[in-house]
């Protein structure tokens, strides 16, 4: 009888620890450079984590061009190249457009009422590393299933002109696998 109490306490502790881990679920998305020829070498990961304030995205990336870059959730879980309207192969075009489940067809940034896929810009330091977390207050882990993360060349104006909200060519992509 004296062993039942410690065993019960251990079982309860394990159950609580498992529940806490599930509540703070994180998911690592491996990011790869992309080109018209396909997916290339890995440049690191972006950790996705649910918070009370939205989805926290924490990059651990290297080998990027210093500066700010457009950063988005794209509709499809693919980083494959595809043929554009001009018949040219385009890097990661199979990812589709920005995640926009409400079909707003407008860029308004991560705090506006446009695409849910508009994330805060990704900042890359002078050493080509990105490690500053960004918060997407309107996204949850549930939104990420079947999507991809995309890093664009250049910053993001969060406007509808020019097309892509000011982000340039697709330069890195990762498929969210949940």
GROMACS .gro file of C-alpha atoms in nm, residues 7-178:
model
  172
    7UNK     CA    1   0.318   0.564  -0.812
    8UNK     CA    2  -0.004   0.763  -0.827
    9UNK     CA    3   0.191   1.087  -0.783
   10UNK     CA    4   0.434   0.990  -1.060
   11UNK     CA    5   0.150   0.899  -1.295
   12UNK     CA    6  -0.028   1.228  -1.219
   13UNK     CA    7   0.293   1.426  -1.277
   14UNK     CA    8   0.349   1.257  -1.612
   15UNK     CA    9  -0.009   1.327  -1.715
   16UNK     CA   10   0.022   1.696  -1.622
   17UNK     CA   11   0.358   1.728  -1.798
   18UNK     CA   12   0.213   1.570  -2.114
   19UNK     CA   13  -0.088   1.805  -2.104
   20UNK     CA   14   0.136   2.110  -2.056
   21UNK     CA   15   0.359   2.003  -2.345
   22UNK     CA   16   0.057   1.964  -2.572
   23UNK     CA   17  -0.075   2.308  -2.471
   24UNK     CA   18   0.263   2.461  -2.562
   25UNK     CA   19   0.305   2.257  -2.879
   26UNK     CA   20   0.585   2.365  -3.108
   27UNK     CA   21   0.653   2.258  -3.461
   28UNK     CA   22   0.980   2.305  -3.650
   29UNK     CA   23   0.957   2.385  -4.021
   30UNK     CA   24   1.273   2.315  -4.219
   31UNK     CA   25   1.347   2.595  -4.463
   32UNK     CA   26   1.529   2.547  -4.795
   33UNK     CA   27   1.662   2.782  -5.058
   34UNK     CA   28   1.453   2.754  -5.374
   35UNK     CA   29   1.512   2.815  -5.743
   36UNK     CA   30   1.341   2.749  -6.075
   37UNK     CA   31   1.520   2.411  -6.066
   38UNK     CA   32   1.366   2.307  -5.734
   39UNK     CA   33   1.435   2.287  -5.362
   40UNK     CA   34   1.799   2.332  -5.263
   41UNK     CA   35   2.002   2.312  -4.940
   42UNK     CA   36   1.853   2.364  -4.596
   43UNK     CA   37   1.916   2.701  -4.433
   44UNK     CA   38   1.769   2.610  -4.092
   45UNK     CA   39   1.430   2.603  -3.927
   46UNK     CA   40   1.143   2.822  -3.814
   47UNK     CA   41   0.979   2.707  -3.490
   48UNK     CA   42   0.603   2.762  -3.472
   49UNK     CA   43   0.449   2.795  -3.127
   50UNK     CA   44   0.099   2.872  -3.006
   51UNK     CA   45   0.081   3.160  -2.756
   52UNK     CA   46  -0.208   3.344  -2.592
   53UNK     CA   47  -0.132   3.632  -2.830
   54UNK     CA   48  -0.117   3.440  -3.159
   55UNK     CA   49   0.138   3.229  -3.344
   56UNK     CA   50   0.502   3.288  -3.254
   57UNK     CA   51   0.749   3.213  -3.534
   58UNK     CA   52   1.111   3.183  -3.420
   59UNK     CA   53   1.364   3.154  -3.703
   60UNK     CA   54   1.701   2.985  -3.673
   61UNK     CA   55   1.825   3.055  -4.025
   62UNK     CA   56   2.161   3.114  -4.192
   63UNK     CA   57   2.301   3.198  -4.535
   64UNK     CA   58   2.048   3.471  -4.617
   65UNK     CA   59   2.099   3.815  -4.768
   66UNK     CA   60   2.122   4.076  -4.484
   67UNK     CA   61   1.828   4.314  -4.446
   68UNK     CA   62   1.452   4.276  -4.421
   69UNK     CA   63   1.256   4.023  -4.623
   70UNK     CA   64   0.891   3.959  -4.695
   71UNK     CA   65   0.776   3.661  -4.487
   72UNK     CA   66   0.444   3.488  -4.553
   73UNK     CA   67   0.230   3.181  -4.503
   74UNK     CA   68   0.139   3.045  -4.847
   75UNK     CA   69  -0.170   2.846  -4.938
   76UNK     CA   70  -0.022   2.508  -5.038
   77UNK     CA   71   0.216   2.264  -4.870
   78UNK     CA   72   0.468   2.264  -5.154
   79UNK     CA   73   0.796   2.436  -5.237
   80UNK     CA   74   0.822   2.292  -5.588
   81UNK     CA   75   0.878   2.517  -5.888
   82UNK     CA   76   0.598   2.559  -6.140
   83UNK     CA   77   0.537   2.729  -6.472
   84UNK     CA   78   0.412   3.087  -6.446
   85UNK     CA   79   0.167   3.257  -6.687
   86UNK     CA   80   0.456   3.348  -6.918
   87UNK     CA   81   0.561   2.983  -6.947
   88UNK     CA   82   0.874   3.026  -6.733
   89UNK     CA   83   0.963   2.798  -6.441
   90UNK     CA   84   0.938   2.995  -6.117
   91UNK     CA   85   1.085   2.907  -5.777
   92UNK     CA   86   0.832   2.762  -5.529
   93UNK     CA   87   0.532   2.868  -5.737
   94UNK     CA   88   0.349   2.547  -5.634
   95UNK     CA   89   0.312   2.703  -5.288
   96UNK     CA   90   0.037   2.919  -5.439
   97UNK     CA   91  -0.047   3.264  -5.313
   98UNK     CA   92  -0.062   3.405  -4.962
   99UNK     CA   93  -0.291   3.219  -4.723
  100UNK     CA   94  -0.623   3.406  -4.751
  101UNK     CA   95  -0.909   3.182  -4.628
  102UNK     CA   96  -1.154   3.474  -4.611
  103UNK     CA   97  -1.073   3.563  -4.976
  104UNK     CA   98  -1.003   3.926  -4.891
  105UNK     CA   99  -0.771   3.961  -5.192
  106UNK     CA  100  -0.588   4.241  -5.013
  107UNK     CA  101  -0.258   4.293  -4.832
  108UNK     CA  102  -0.292   4.478  -4.505
  109UNK     CA  103  -0.005   4.333  -4.304
  110UNK     CA  104  -0.010   4.107  -4.002
  111UNK     CA  105  -0.234   4.341  -3.801
  112UNK     CA  106  -0.480   4.436  -4.076
  113UNK     CA  107  -0.785   4.256  -4.207
  114UNK     CA  108  -0.632   4.125  -4.531
  115UNK     CA  109  -0.446   3.800  -4.597
  116UNK     CA  110  -0.390   3.589  -4.287
  117UNK     CA  111  -0.061   3.487  -4.448
  118UNK     CA  112   0.092   3.835  -4.414
  119UNK     CA  113   0.359   3.800  -4.145
  120UNK     CA  114   0.587   4.064  -3.992
  121UNK     CA  115   0.906   4.105  -4.196
  122UNK     CA  116   1.196   3.869  -4.135
  123UNK     CA  117   1.509   4.055  -4.025
  124UNK     CA  118   1.847   3.912  -4.127
  125UNK     CA  119   2.162   4.041  -3.954
  126UNK     CA  120   2.492   4.132  -4.121
  127UNK     CA  121   2.614   3.772  -4.078
  128UNK     CA  122   2.322   3.640  -4.287
  129UNK     CA  123   2.141   3.499  -3.982
  130UNK     CA  124   1.776   3.540  -3.888
  131UNK     CA  125   1.687   3.464  -3.527
  132UNK     CA  126   1.445   3.738  -3.417
  133UNK     CA  127   1.098   3.595  -3.340
  134UNK     CA  128   0.790   3.744  -3.502
  135UNK     CA  129   0.431   3.728  -3.377
  136UNK     CA  130   0.133   3.667  -3.605
  137UNK     CA  131  -0.159   3.766  -3.381
  138UNK     CA  132  -0.435   3.645  -3.615
  139UNK     CA  133  -0.286   3.297  -3.680
  140UNK     CA  134  -0.302   2.974  -3.481
  141UNK     CA  135  -0.135   2.635  -3.513
  142UNK     CA  136  -0.456   2.504  -3.670
  143UNK     CA  137  -0.415   2.751  -3.960
  144UNK     CA  138  -0.072   2.610  -4.045
  145UNK     CA  139  -0.161   2.255  -4.141
  146UNK     CA  140  -0.118   2.204  -4.516
  147UNK     CA  141   0.062   2.536  -4.571
  148UNK     CA  142   0.413   2.657  -4.647
  149UNK     CA  143   0.632   2.938  -4.516
  150UNK     CA  144   0.797   3.165  -4.772
  151UNK     CA  145   1.083   3.414  -4.753
  152UNK     CA  146   1.097   3.669  -5.033
  153UNK     CA  147   1.386   3.877  -5.162
  154UNK     CA  148   1.342   4.234  -5.037
  155UNK     CA  149   1.105   4.383  -4.783
  156UNK     CA  150   0.728   4.398  -4.778
  157UNK     CA  151   0.511   4.708  -4.813
  158UNK     CA  152   0.190   4.523  -4.717
  159UNK     CA  153   0.012   4.692  -5.005
  160UNK     CA  154  -0.162   4.558  -5.312
  161UNK     CA  155   0.071   4.742  -5.550
  162UNK     CA  156   0.311   4.617  -5.660
  163UNK     CA  157   0.183   4.261  -5.672
  164UNK     CA  158   0.307   4.034  -5.387
  165UNK     CA  159   0.265   4.316  -5.137
  166UNK     CA  160   0.611   4.449  -5.209
  167UNK     CA  161   0.792   4.119  -5.153
  168UNK     CA  162   1.027   4.013  -5.432
  169UNK     CA  163   1.115   3.674  -5.574
  170UNK     CA  164   1.067   3.361  -5.366
  171UNK     CA  165   1.407   3.270  -5.220
  172UNK     CA  166   1.339   3.021  -4.938
  173UNK     CA  167   1.048   2.794  -4.853
  174UNK     CA  168   0.944   2.534  -4.598
  175UNK     CA  169   0.650   2.296  -4.591
  176UNK     CA  170   0.453   2.279  -4.267
  177UNK     CA  171   0.412   1.914  -4.179
  178UNK     CA  172   0.182   1.849  -3.889
   0.00000   0.00000   0.00000
